[in-house]
Coordinates of C-alpha atoms in Angstrom, one line a residue:
Chain A
M15 CA 17.1 -40.3 48.9
P16 CA 16.7 -39.7 45.2
S17 CA 19.5 -37.5 44.0
V18 CA 17.4 -34.7 42.5
R19 CA 19.7 -31.8 41.6
S20 CA 17.5 -28.8 41.7
A21 CA 20.2 -26.6 40.3
A22 CA 21.3 -29.1 37.7
F23 CA 21.4 -26.4 35.0
G24 CA 22.4 -23.5 37.1
W25 CA 19.1 -21.9 36.6
G26 CA 18.4 -21.3 40.2
L27 CA 21.6 -19.7 41.5
S28 CA 20.3 -20.0 45.0
G29 CA 21.2 -17.5 47.6
G30 CA 21.6 -14.4 45.6
A31 CA 21.9 -12.4 48.8
A32 CA 24.8 -14.5 49.9
R33 CA 26.8 -13.7 46.8
P34 CA 29.4 -11.0 47.4
R35 CA 28.4 -7.6 46.3
M36 CA 30.2 -6.5 43.1
A37 CA 32.0 -3.7 44.8
R38 CA 35.1 -3.7 42.7
P39 CA 34.9 -4.2 39.0
N40 CA 35.8 -7.7 37.7
W41 CA 38.6 -7.2 35.2
L42 CA 38.0 -10.6 33.6
R43 CA 34.4 -10.1 32.8
I44 CA 33.4 -10.1 29.1
R45 CA 32.8 -6.5 28.2
G46 CA 32.7 -5.6 31.8
P47 CA 32.6 -1.9 32.6
L48 CA 35.7 -0.2 34.2
P49 CA 35.8 3.2 35.9
L50 CA 37.3 6.0 33.8
G51 CA 40.3 6.4 36.1
T52 CA 41.2 2.7 35.6
R53 CA 40.8 2.9 31.9
R54 CA 43.1 5.9 31.7
M55 CA 45.6 4.2 33.9
L56 CA 45.6 1.1 31.7
G57 CA 46.0 3.3 28.6
L58 CA 49.1 4.9 30.2
C59 CA 50.5 1.4 31.2
S60 CA 50.1 0.3 27.6
F61 CA 52.9 2.7 26.8
L62 CA 54.8 2.6 30.1
L63 CA 55.2 -1.2 30.4
P64 CA 57.1 -1.8 27.2
L65 CA 59.1 1.3 27.9
L66 CA 59.9 -0.1 31.4
V67 CA 61.1 -3.4 29.8
W68 CA 63.2 -1.5 27.4
A69 CA 64.8 0.6 30.2
I70 CA 65.5 -2.5 32.3
V71 CA 67.2 -4.3 29.4
S72 CA 69.2 -1.1 28.7
Y73 CA 70.3 0.0 32.1
V74 CA 70.6 -3.1 34.2
P75 CA 74.1 -4.4 33.3
F76 CA 73.5 -8.0 34.1
I77 CA 70.2 -8.5 32.2
W78 CA 71.4 -8.9 28.7
H79 CA 74.5 -6.9 27.6
P80 CA 76.2 -9.5 25.4
N81 CA 79.0 -7.1 24.4
M82 CA 81.8 -5.2 26.0
L83 CA 82.5 -1.6 25.2
V84 CA 86.2 -1.0 25.2
T85 CA 87.2 2.0 27.4
N86 CA 90.9 1.2 27.4
P87 CA 92.5 -1.1 24.8
G88 CA 95.5 -1.9 27.0
D89 CA 98.1 -3.8 25.0
V90 CA 95.6 -5.5 22.6
D91 CA 96.6 -4.0 19.3
Y92 CA 93.4 -4.2 17.4
F93 CA 91.1 -2.9 20.2
Q94 CA 90.1 0.8 20.1
V95 CA 88.3 3.0 22.5
G96 CA 84.6 2.9 21.8
M97 CA 84.8 -0.5 20.1
S98 CA 82.1 -3.1 20.9
V99 CA 83.3 -6.7 21.1
D100 CA 81.4 -9.7 22.3
R101 CA 82.1 -10.9 25.9
A102 CA 83.9 -14.1 25.0
T103 CA 86.5 -12.4 22.8
F104 CA 87.0 -9.7 25.4
A105 CA 87.5 -12.3 28.1
S106 CA 90.0 -14.4 26.1
E107 CA 92.0 -11.2 25.2
V108 CA 92.1 -10.4 28.9
T109 CA 93.4 -13.8 29.9
S110 CA 96.0 -13.9 27.1
A111 CA 97.2 -10.4 28.0
L112 CA 97.5 -11.4 31.7
Q113 CA 99.5 -14.5 30.7
A114 CA 101.8 -12.5 28.5
K115 CA 102.2 -10.0 31.4
Q116 CA 100.8 -7.3 29.3
A117 CA 98.3 -4.6 30.2
P118 CA 94.8 -6.1 30.0
P119 CA 92.1 -4.2 28.1
Q120 CA 89.3 -2.5 30.1
G121 CA 85.7 -2.2 29.2
V122 CA 82.1 -2.0 30.4
P123 CA 79.2 -4.4 29.5
A124 CA 77.1 -3.0 26.7
N125 CA 74.2 -3.9 24.5
P126 CA 74.6 -4.3 20.7
L127 CA 74.6 -1.1 18.7
Y128 CA 71.1 -1.7 17.3
L129 CA 69.6 -1.5 20.8
P130 CA 70.2 2.0 22.0
S131 CA 68.9 2.9 25.5
P132 CA 65.7 5.0 25.9
G133 CA 67.9 7.9 27.1
A134 CA 70.0 7.8 23.9
V135 CA 66.9 7.7 21.8
A136 CA 65.3 10.6 23.7
S137 CA 68.4 12.8 23.2
A138 CA 68.6 11.8 19.5
F139 CA 65.0 12.7 19.2
I140 CA 65.6 16.2 20.7
A141 CA 68.7 16.7 18.7
A142 CA 67.0 15.7 15.5
F143 CA 64.3 18.4 16.1
T144 CA 66.6 21.2 17.4
S145 CA 69.8 21.0 15.4
S146 CA 69.9 21.6 11.7
A147 CA 73.2 19.7 11.6
G148 CA 73.7 17.0 9.1
N149 CA 72.9 17.6 5.5
A150 CA 70.3 20.2 4.8
E151 CA 68.0 17.8 2.9
G152 CA 67.5 14.9 5.3
G153 CA 69.2 15.5 8.7
W154 CA 66.7 17.9 10.0
M155 CA 63.7 15.9 11.3
L156 CA 61.1 18.6 11.1
A157 CA 61.7 19.3 7.4
S158 CA 61.7 15.5 6.7
L159 CA 58.5 15.0 8.6
W160 CA 56.8 17.9 6.8
K161 CA 57.7 16.4 3.5
S162 CA 56.3 13.1 4.5
I163 CA 53.0 14.6 5.8
Q164 CA 52.6 16.3 2.4
V165 CA 53.0 13.0 0.6
I166 CA 50.5 11.3 2.9
F167 CA 48.1 14.2 2.6
W168 CA 48.0 14.3 -1.2
G169 CA 48.0 10.5 -1.5
F170 CA 45.1 10.1 0.9
L171 CA 43.2 13.0 -0.6
I172 CA 43.4 11.7 -4.1
S173 CA 42.5 8.2 -2.9
S174 CA 39.5 9.5 -1.0
L175 CA 38.2 11.7 -3.9
I176 CA 38.0 8.6 -6.0
G177 CA 37.4 5.9 -3.4
V178 CA 34.6 7.4 -1.2
P179 CA 32.2 8.3 -4.0
L180 CA 32.8 5.1 -5.9
G181 CA 32.4 3.1 -2.7
I182 CA 29.2 4.8 -1.8
L183 CA 27.8 4.2 -5.3
A184 CA 28.9 0.5 -5.3
G185 CA 27.3 0.1 -1.8
A186 CA 24.0 1.8 -2.9
N187 CA 23.6 0.4 -6.4
T188 CA 23.8 -3.3 -7.4
A189 CA 24.9 -2.6 -11.0
V190 CA 27.8 -0.4 -9.9
S191 CA 28.7 -2.9 -7.3
H192 CA 28.9 -5.8 -9.8
L193 CA 30.8 -3.7 -12.3
V194 CA 33.4 -2.2 -9.9
E195 CA 34.0 -4.7 -7.1
P196 CA 35.5 -7.7 -9.0
I197 CA 38.3 -5.7 -10.5
V198 CA 38.9 -3.9 -7.2
E199 CA 39.1 -7.2 -5.4
F200 CA 41.8 -8.3 -7.9
F201 CA 43.8 -5.1 -7.5
R202 CA 43.7 -5.1 -3.8
Y203 CA 45.8 -8.2 -3.7
L204 CA 48.6 -6.6 -5.6
P205 CA 51.3 -5.2 -3.3
A206 CA 51.5 -1.5 -3.9
P207 CA 55.4 -1.5 -3.9
A208 CA 55.2 -3.7 -7.0
F209 CA 54.0 -0.7 -8.9
G210 CA 57.1 1.3 -7.8
A211 CA 59.2 1.0 -11.0
L212 CA 56.2 1.6 -13.2
A213 CA 55.2 4.7 -11.1
V214 CA 58.7 6.1 -11.5
A215 CA 58.7 5.5 -15.3
V216 CA 55.4 7.3 -15.6
L217 CA 55.6 10.0 -13.0
G218 CA 59.3 10.8 -12.6
I219 CA 61.4 10.4 -9.5
Y220 CA 60.1 13.1 -7.2
D221 CA 56.7 13.2 -5.3
G222 CA 54.5 11.8 -8.1
P223 CA 55.4 8.1 -7.8
K224 CA 55.4 8.3 -3.9
I225 CA 51.8 9.7 -3.9
A226 CA 50.9 7.1 -6.5
I227 CA 52.1 4.3 -4.2
I228 CA 50.0 5.6 -1.3
V229 CA 47.0 5.9 -3.6
I230 CA 47.4 2.4 -4.9
G231 CA 47.9 1.0 -1.4
T232 CA 44.8 2.8 0.0
L233 CA 42.3 3.2 -2.8
F234 CA 41.2 -0.4 -3.4
Q235 CA 40.7 -1.2 0.2
Q236 CA 38.9 2.1 0.6
I237 CA 36.4 1.3 -2.2
L238 CA 35.5 -2.0 -0.7
I239 CA 35.3 -0.8 2.9
V240 CA 33.1 2.2 2.0
A241 CA 30.9 0.0 -0.1
N242 CA 30.4 -2.4 2.8
T243 CA 29.7 0.4 5.2
T244 CA 27.1 1.8 2.7
R245 CA 25.4 -1.6 2.4
K246 CA 24.9 -1.7 6.2
V247 CA 22.6 1.3 6.2
E248 CA 19.3 0.2 7.7
F249 CA 17.0 -0.3 4.7
G250 CA 14.0 0.9 6.7
L251 CA 15.4 4.4 6.6
V252 CA 15.5 4.3 2.8
E253 CA 12.0 2.9 2.7
A254 CA 10.7 5.6 5.1
A255 CA 12.3 8.3 2.9
L256 CA 10.7 6.7 -0.2
T257 CA 7.2 7.0 1.4
L258 CA 8.0 10.6 2.2
G259 CA 8.5 11.5 -1.5
C260 CA 12.3 11.2 -1.6
R261 CA 13.8 10.0 -4.9
N262 CA 17.0 8.8 -6.6
G263 CA 19.7 11.4 -6.2
R264 CA 18.2 13.0 -3.1
L265 CA 17.9 9.5 -1.6
L266 CA 21.6 9.3 -1.9
S267 CA 22.5 12.8 -0.7
K268 CA 19.8 13.2 2.0
V269 CA 19.5 9.7 3.4
I270 CA 22.4 7.3 2.5
V271 CA 25.3 9.7 2.9
P272 CA 24.2 11.3 6.2
A273 CA 23.3 7.8 7.5
I274 CA 26.8 6.5 6.9
L275 CA 28.7 9.6 7.8
P276 CA 29.9 8.5 11.3
D277 CA 30.9 5.1 10.1
L278 CA 32.5 6.6 7.0
Y279 CA 34.5 8.9 9.3
R280 CA 35.7 5.9 11.3
D281 CA 36.6 4.0 8.1
Q282 CA 38.6 7.0 7.0
R283 CA 40.5 7.1 10.2
V284 CA 41.5 3.4 9.8
L285 CA 42.4 4.0 6.2
L286 CA 44.6 7.0 7.1
G287 CA 46.6 4.7 9.4
W288 CA 46.8 2.3 6.4
A289 CA 48.2 5.1 4.3
W290 CA 50.9 5.8 6.9
T291 CA 52.1 2.2 6.7
Y292 CA 52.8 2.6 3.0
L293 CA 54.8 5.8 3.6
I294 CA 58.3 4.3 4.0
V295 CA 58.0 2.1 0.9
A296 CA 56.5 5.0 -1.1
E297 CA 59.4 7.3 -0.1
L298 CA 62.0 4.8 -1.1
V299 CA 60.6 4.9 -4.6
G300 CA 62.6 7.2 -6.9
A301 CA 64.6 9.7 -5.1
T302 CA 64.4 8.8 -1.4
S303 CA 62.8 11.7 0.6
G304 CA 61.1 12.7 3.8
I305 CA 61.3 10.7 7.0
S306 CA 62.5 7.7 5.1
L307 CA 65.6 9.6 3.9
F308 CA 66.2 10.6 7.5
I309 CA 65.9 7.0 8.8
T310 CA 68.0 5.4 6.0
Q311 CA 70.7 7.9 6.2
Q312 CA 71.0 7.6 10.0
A313 CA 71.0 3.8 9.7
R314 CA 73.8 3.9 7.1
H315 CA 75.9 5.7 9.7
Q316 CA 74.8 3.3 12.4
H317 CA 73.1 6.1 14.4
F318 CA 70.4 3.7 15.6
A319 CA 69.2 6.0 18.3
A320 CA 68.2 8.5 15.6
V321 CA 66.6 5.6 13.6
F322 CA 64.5 4.7 16.6
A323 CA 63.6 8.4 17.0
G324 CA 62.5 8.6 13.4
I325 CA 60.3 5.5 13.7
A326 CA 58.8 6.9 16.9
V327 CA 58.0 10.2 15.3
I328 CA 55.8 8.3 12.7
G329 CA 54.0 6.5 15.5
I330 CA 53.5 9.7 17.5
V331 CA 52.2 11.7 14.5
G332 CA 49.9 8.9 13.5
L333 CA 48.4 8.3 16.9
G334 CA 48.2 12.0 17.6
T335 CA 46.2 12.6 14.4
D336 CA 43.9 9.7 15.2
L337 CA 43.2 10.9 18.7
L338 CA 42.5 14.4 17.3
L339 CA 40.2 13.1 14.6
G340 CA 38.4 10.9 17.2
R341 CA 37.7 13.9 19.3
L342 CA 36.6 15.9 16.3
G343 CA 34.3 13.1 15.3
R344 CA 32.4 13.2 18.6
R345 CA 31.7 16.9 18.0
L346 CA 30.8 16.4 14.4
F347 CA 28.3 13.6 14.9
P348 CA 26.4 14.2 18.2
W349 CA 23.7 11.7 17.2
D350 CA 26.2 8.9 16.9
R351 CA 26.0 6.7 19.9
S352 CA 28.2 3.9 18.8
A353 CA 31.2 6.3 18.9
A354 CA 34.2 4.2 20.0
L355 CA 37.2 5.4 21.9
Chain B
M18 CA -22.9 -16.3 26.4
T19 CA -25.3 -18.1 24.0
D20 CA -25.1 -17.8 20.3
Q21 CA -28.2 -15.7 20.3
E22 CA -26.8 -13.2 22.7
T23 CA -23.6 -13.1 20.6
A24 CA -25.5 -12.4 17.5
S25 CA -27.5 -9.6 19.1
A26 CA -24.3 -8.1 20.6
L27 CA -22.7 -8.1 17.2
D28 CA -25.7 -6.2 15.7
P29 CA -24.5 -2.6 15.7
P30 CA -26.7 -0.1 17.6
P31 CA -28.6 2.5 15.5
D32 CA -26.0 5.3 16.0
V33 CA -23.2 3.0 14.8
V34 CA -25.3 2.0 11.8
A35 CA -25.8 5.6 11.0
R36 CA -22.1 6.4 11.3
L37 CA -21.1 3.4 9.1
E38 CA -23.7 4.5 6.5
R39 CA -22.2 8.0 6.5
M40 CA -18.8 6.4 6.0
K41 CA -19.9 4.2 3.1
A42 CA -21.6 7.2 1.5
R43 CA -18.1 8.9 1.1
D44 CA -16.1 8.1 -2.0
V45 CA -14.1 4.9 -2.2
I46 CA -10.5 6.0 -1.8
L47 CA -8.7 2.7 -2.1
R48 CA -9.9 -0.2 -4.2
V49 CA -7.9 -3.4 -4.1
E50 CA -8.8 -5.8 -6.9
G51 CA -7.5 -9.4 -7.0
L52 CA -4.1 -8.6 -5.6
D53 CA -1.6 -11.6 -5.8
K54 CA 1.9 -11.8 -4.5
Q55 CA 4.2 -14.6 -5.4
F56 CA 7.6 -14.8 -3.8
T57 CA 10.0 -16.8 -5.9
G58 CA 13.2 -18.1 -4.6
R59 CA 15.3 -21.3 -4.3
G60 CA 13.4 -23.2 -6.9
R61 CA 9.9 -23.0 -5.6
G62 CA 7.6 -20.0 -5.2
V63 CA 5.6 -19.2 -2.1
K64 CA 2.2 -17.5 -2.6
A65 CA 1.9 -14.8 0.0
L66 CA -1.3 -13.1 -1.2
D67 CA -4.1 -14.6 -3.3
G68 CA -6.8 -12.5 -4.8
I69 CA -7.1 -9.9 -2.1
R70 CA -10.1 -7.8 -2.8
F71 CA -11.5 -5.0 -0.6
Q72 CA -12.2 -1.3 -0.6
T73 CA -12.0 1.6 1.9
H74 CA -13.9 4.8 2.1
R75 CA -12.5 8.2 2.7
R76 CA -11.9 8.9 6.5
E77 CA -12.4 5.2 7.3
F78 CA -10.3 3.6 10.0
L79 CA -9.6 0.1 8.7
C80 CA -7.6 -2.5 10.7
I81 CA -6.2 -5.6 9.1
V82 CA -5.7 -8.6 11.3
G83 CA -4.7 -12.2 10.7
P84 CA -2.4 -14.9 12.0
S85 CA 1.3 -14.9 11.2
G86 CA 1.9 -15.8 7.6
C87 CA -1.3 -14.2 6.3
G88 CA 0.7 -11.6 4.4
K89 CA -0.6 -8.5 6.1
S90 CA 2.8 -6.8 6.1
T91 CA 3.3 -7.8 2.4
L92 CA -0.1 -6.3 1.6
I93 CA 0.6 -2.9 3.3
R94 CA 4.0 -2.8 1.7
I95 CA 2.4 -3.3 -1.7
L96 CA 0.0 -0.5 -0.9
A97 CA 2.9 1.7 0.1
G98 CA 4.6 0.9 -3.2
L99 CA 7.6 -0.6 -1.5
E100 CA 6.9 -4.0 -3.2
A101 CA 5.3 -4.8 -6.5
A102 CA 2.3 -7.1 -6.7
S103 CA 2.5 -10.2 -8.9
G104 CA -1.0 -9.7 -10.1
G105 CA -4.1 -7.6 -9.6
V106 CA -4.2 -3.9 -9.0
A107 CA -4.6 -1.5 -6.1
L108 CA -6.2 1.8 -7.0
L109 CA -5.9 5.0 -5.0
D110 CA -8.5 7.5 -6.1
G111 CA -8.8 5.4 -9.2
V112 CA -5.1 5.6 -10.0
P113 CA -3.1 2.3 -9.9
I114 CA -0.3 2.3 -7.3
T115 CA 3.0 1.7 -9.0
G116 CA 5.6 3.0 -6.5
P117 CA 6.0 4.9 -3.3
G118 CA 4.4 8.3 -3.1
R119 CA 3.8 11.1 -0.7
E120 CA 0.0 10.7 -0.9
R121 CA 0.5 7.4 1.0
G122 CA 2.2 8.1 4.3
M123 CA 3.6 5.1 6.3
V124 CA 4.5 4.5 9.9
F125 CA 6.7 1.5 10.5
Q126 CA 7.1 -0.7 13.6
G127 CA 10.8 0.1 13.9
Y128 CA 10.6 3.8 14.2
T129 CA 12.8 4.6 11.2
L130 CA 13.4 8.2 12.3
F131 CA 16.5 9.6 10.7
P132 CA 19.1 9.5 13.5
W133 CA 21.2 12.4 12.1
L134 CA 18.3 14.9 12.1
T135 CA 16.7 16.6 15.0
V136 CA 13.1 15.9 15.8
K137 CA 12.0 19.0 14.0
R138 CA 14.1 18.3 10.9
N139 CA 12.7 14.8 10.9
V140 CA 9.2 16.2 10.7
M141 CA 10.3 18.7 8.0
F142 CA 11.9 16.0 5.9
G143 CA 8.8 15.2 3.7
L144 CA 8.1 18.8 2.9
E145 CA 11.7 19.6 2.0
M146 CA 11.8 16.6 -0.3
T147 CA 8.8 17.8 -2.2
G148 CA 10.0 21.4 -2.8
T149 CA 8.5 23.3 0.1
G150 CA 10.9 26.1 1.3
R151 CA 12.9 25.6 4.4
S152 CA 11.1 28.4 6.4
E153 CA 7.6 27.2 5.5
A154 CA 8.6 23.6 6.3
A155 CA 9.9 24.8 9.6
R156 CA 6.7 26.7 10.4
Q157 CA 4.5 23.7 9.6
A158 CA 6.8 21.3 11.5
G159 CA 6.6 23.6 14.5
E160 CA 2.8 23.4 14.4
W161 CA 2.9 19.6 14.2
L162 CA 5.3 19.5 17.1
D163 CA 2.8 21.6 19.1
L164 CA 0.0 19.2 18.1
I165 CA 1.9 16.1 19.3
G166 CA 3.2 17.9 22.4
L167 CA 6.9 17.6 21.6
S168 CA 7.8 21.2 21.0
A169 CA 10.3 21.0 23.9
F170 CA 12.1 18.2 22.0
A171 CA 12.3 20.0 18.7
E172 CA 16.1 20.2 18.8
A173 CA 16.6 16.7 20.4
Y174 CA 17.9 13.8 18.4
P175 CA 15.7 10.7 18.0
H176 CA 18.0 8.6 20.3
Q177 CA 17.1 10.9 23.2
L178 CA 13.3 10.1 22.9
S179 CA 11.3 7.2 24.4
G180 CA 9.6 4.7 22.1
G181 CA 6.2 6.4 22.3
M182 CA 7.7 9.8 21.5
K183 CA 9.5 8.4 18.5
Q184 CA 6.3 7.0 17.2
R185 CA 4.5 10.3 17.6
V186 CA 7.3 12.0 15.6
A187 CA 7.0 9.3 13.0
I188 CA 3.2 9.9 12.7
A189 CA 3.7 13.7 12.5
R190 CA 6.5 13.1 9.9
A191 CA 4.0 11.1 7.8
L192 CA 1.0 13.4 8.2
I193 CA 2.8 16.7 7.5
N194 CA 2.8 15.6 3.8
Q195 CA -1.0 15.6 4.0
P196 CA -1.3 12.0 2.6
R197 CA -4.6 10.6 1.4
I198 CA -4.1 7.5 3.4
L199 CA -1.9 6.6 6.4
L200 CA -0.5 3.1 6.3
M201 CA 0.6 1.8 9.7
D202 CA 2.4 -1.5 10.0
E203 CA 2.1 -2.7 13.6
P204 CA 3.2 0.7 14.8
F205 CA 2.7 0.2 18.5
A206 CA 3.8 -3.5 18.7
A207 CA 7.1 -2.6 20.3
L208 CA 5.6 -0.3 23.0
D209 CA 4.8 -1.2 26.6
A210 CA 1.1 -1.7 27.4
Q211 CA 0.5 1.7 29.0
T212 CA 2.2 3.7 26.3
R213 CA 0.4 1.7 23.7
A214 CA -3.0 2.5 25.2
R215 CA -2.1 6.2 25.3
M216 CA -0.9 6.1 21.7
Q217 CA -4.1 4.4 20.5
A218 CA -6.3 7.1 22.1
Y219 CA -4.0 9.7 20.7
L220 CA -4.1 8.2 17.2
L221 CA -7.9 8.2 17.2
D222 CA -7.8 11.9 18.3
I223 CA -5.6 12.8 15.3
W224 CA -7.6 10.7 12.9
K225 CA -11.0 12.3 13.7
K226 CA -9.6 15.8 13.3
I227 CA -7.9 15.5 9.9
D228 CA -9.1 14.2 6.6
V229 CA -7.1 11.0 6.4
T230 CA -7.9 7.3 5.9
V231 CA -6.0 5.0 8.1
I232 CA -5.1 1.4 7.3
F233 CA -3.6 -0.2 10.4
I234 CA -2.1 -3.6 10.7
T235 CA -2.0 -5.3 14.0
H236 CA -2.0 -8.8 15.5
D237 CA -3.6 -7.5 18.7
L238 CA -7.3 -8.1 18.4
D239 CA -8.2 -5.7 21.3
E240 CA -6.3 -3.0 19.5
A241 CA -8.1 -3.6 16.2
I242 CA -11.5 -3.5 17.8
Y243 CA -10.7 -0.4 19.8
L244 CA -9.5 1.5 16.8
A245 CA -11.3 0.4 13.7
D246 CA -14.5 1.1 11.9
R247 CA -14.1 -2.1 10.0
I248 CA -11.7 -5.0 10.4
L249 CA -10.4 -7.0 7.5
V250 CA -9.6 -10.6 8.5
L251 CA -7.0 -12.4 6.5
S252 CA -6.4 -16.2 6.5
P253 CA -2.9 -17.6 6.0
H254 CA -1.1 -19.7 3.4
P255 CA -1.7 -18.0 1.1
G256 CA -3.1 -14.8 2.4
R257 CA -6.8 -14.5 1.5
V258 CA -9.6 -12.2 2.6
Q259 CA -11.6 -14.2 5.1
E260 CA -14.1 -11.6 6.2
M261 CA -14.7 -7.9 6.6
I262 CA -16.2 -7.1 10.0
E263 CA -18.0 -4.0 11.0
V264 CA -17.2 -3.0 14.6
P265 CA -20.4 -2.4 16.5
L266 CA -19.0 0.1 19.0
A267 CA -20.0 3.7 19.3
R268 CA -17.5 6.5 19.0
P269 CA -15.8 8.2 20.7
R270 CA -14.1 5.1 21.9
S271 CA -13.1 4.7 25.5
P272 CA -11.1 2.0 27.3
A273 CA -14.3 1.2 29.3
Q274 CA -15.8 -0.3 26.1
V275 CA -13.5 -3.2 26.4
Q276 CA -15.8 -4.6 29.1
S277 CA -19.0 -4.2 26.9
A278 CA -20.9 -7.1 25.5
A279 CA -20.4 -5.8 21.9
F280 CA -16.6 -5.7 22.4
R281 CA -16.4 -9.2 23.8
A282 CA -18.7 -10.6 21.1
T283 CA -16.6 -9.0 18.4
K284 CA -13.4 -10.4 19.9
A285 CA -15.0 -13.8 20.2
R286 CA -16.0 -13.6 16.5
L287 CA -12.5 -12.6 15.4
E288 CA -10.9 -15.3 17.5
S289 CA -13.2 -17.9 16.0
L290 CA -12.2 -16.7 12.5
I291 CA -8.5 -16.5 13.2
H292 CA -8.1 -19.7 15.1
A293 CA -10.5 -21.6 12.9
P294 CA -9.8 -25.3 12.4
T295 CA -9.1 -24.5 8.8
S296 CA -5.6 -23.2 9.8
S297 CA -3.1 -25.8 8.8
A298 CA -1.9 -28.2 11.6
A299 CA 1.6 -28.1 10.2
E300 CA 1.9 -24.5 11.4
E301 CA 1.6 -25.6 15.0
E302 CA 4.7 -27.7 15.5
P303 CA 4.4 -30.3 18.3
Y304 CA 7.0 -30.0 21.0
P305 CA 8.3 -33.0 23.0
A306 CA 7.2 -33.5 26.6
M307 CA 9.6 -32.0 29.1
P308 CA 10.9 -34.5 31.7
L309 CA 10.8 -33.4 35.3
M310 CA 14.1 -32.1 36.4
A311 CA 13.2 -30.6 39.7
N312 CA 12.6 -32.2 43.1
V313 CA 9.3 -34.1 42.7
L314 CA 8.1 -32.9 46.1
D315 CA 8.9 -29.3 45.4
T316 CA 5.8 -28.5 43.2
V317 CA 4.9 -25.1 41.9
E318 CA 1.4 -25.9 40.6

């Protein structure tokens, strides 16, 4: 019999009825849909799984714990209560003490100082918000955070006031695009912190240079991203407006700007995240302030739980703002069907 | 059908002759004289239009047909002012067309409704752009929405409408500016057959009730015959006027006329023009013979 393979190309997937019904969603499908409950559950796991790993490493004594925390120094003269020594040293001290018929030191397995447990971070987090202990300038997390938010706000506002109009013009007009974009492309490769010393020389040591660093870090990306978004406006809309008697300035304000608004809003959300990533570097310029001061001070005193709490606060504020803006966006642009998240 | 029968079917009956005479007695609204379009790019130019010459009368319904590559879209875009001609001139009421203007409305194949505006605000757009007050524009838009039967959707956004509804809004949006001519670039090509038939009847209904000249591009010969007073046939590479045909069908048009001898004769005539042996053989690329990959005994034909 000639071997004729009727389904050689997989065109005729014979027996469609025999295929199992797609009762449960296939998680491996490309862009396969998932029910809302599953999506929420996955979103929660995205936070809980790393937290679980962290908790296991912290609380299960035999997982890692390379050090011993001394609870009783015994007769070892250089040991102190609360001292963290590595296991090998501790073990050798125990054996030498036993051989010399002296009291051996006692201790419990511990992780290095720089990996505090989730519980320690949580209590440091609460303490940082509730107590005004520490010095008045930096110890108090809420004041530090407020300071940082102000720097971000002004930096992002100034950047947007320049970057958004310039980006729209560059995206809408070829002449502006060719005049502006080459120099912007050059500047966007320069790391913002490189301007730190210059910014301090020009703007002093307080908020000025910090805001400037955020502006420098955000603005050039912003111009290019907004210009690109503007270029993606369906040209048919512009042509339709032209045939309806719409001209120059109004073409920009009545067609191009409204057409890009949802995408512009999304760009701004991404760029705001970008601005946050420049925050620490910016705050270290001149007189250290804000959340950076909190973090660096706590690190200097080896309060790593508080350092972790400070870092977490930045993430929480950033993510929270973004979720809020995302929700607001869906209300602001009811016609936008590509709304993600 | 013999040649003689065809010829007789193509002769318009007296009432059609009278109507066409009335049409030609009206003023010439659009005169296109020797229009050329040369696209230059990557070293060598491509000639899209070559000496296009025709004229339309006020309240005429003119369809433009032709095979792909005949430049019919380029032609209508030049008439809309969205592209500049390389040579020749198009005169609207004796005034050369130099750019887009509200006296020439346009309906595109892709609906091009403004997605951020409600249906009503879309219709109002043209009036607001040309200085009409918001309340007056809203009143007129309301009337147009009544006319196109979409009052219930006044506050809906375009993405909530079906294709046919969108195109009705696009037509209202163009007509609210009271243009002298309405340019339509394959406006119903993306619609399904039933919606398209309804939209055609609907367009004829609007056209006969308002003082507007329609220039309608299509590649669907049935659509052209059903809608038009006259049909301009273009030939490709470069686009040239091949012939101007008068449609020998009485108005009002009805779907039943598709079966008539005059309709079939007109279609045969158009087909012979468009698929004439003059069309270059290079356009129709040969494709290789497909080997049999199924069971030889399992035949489907």
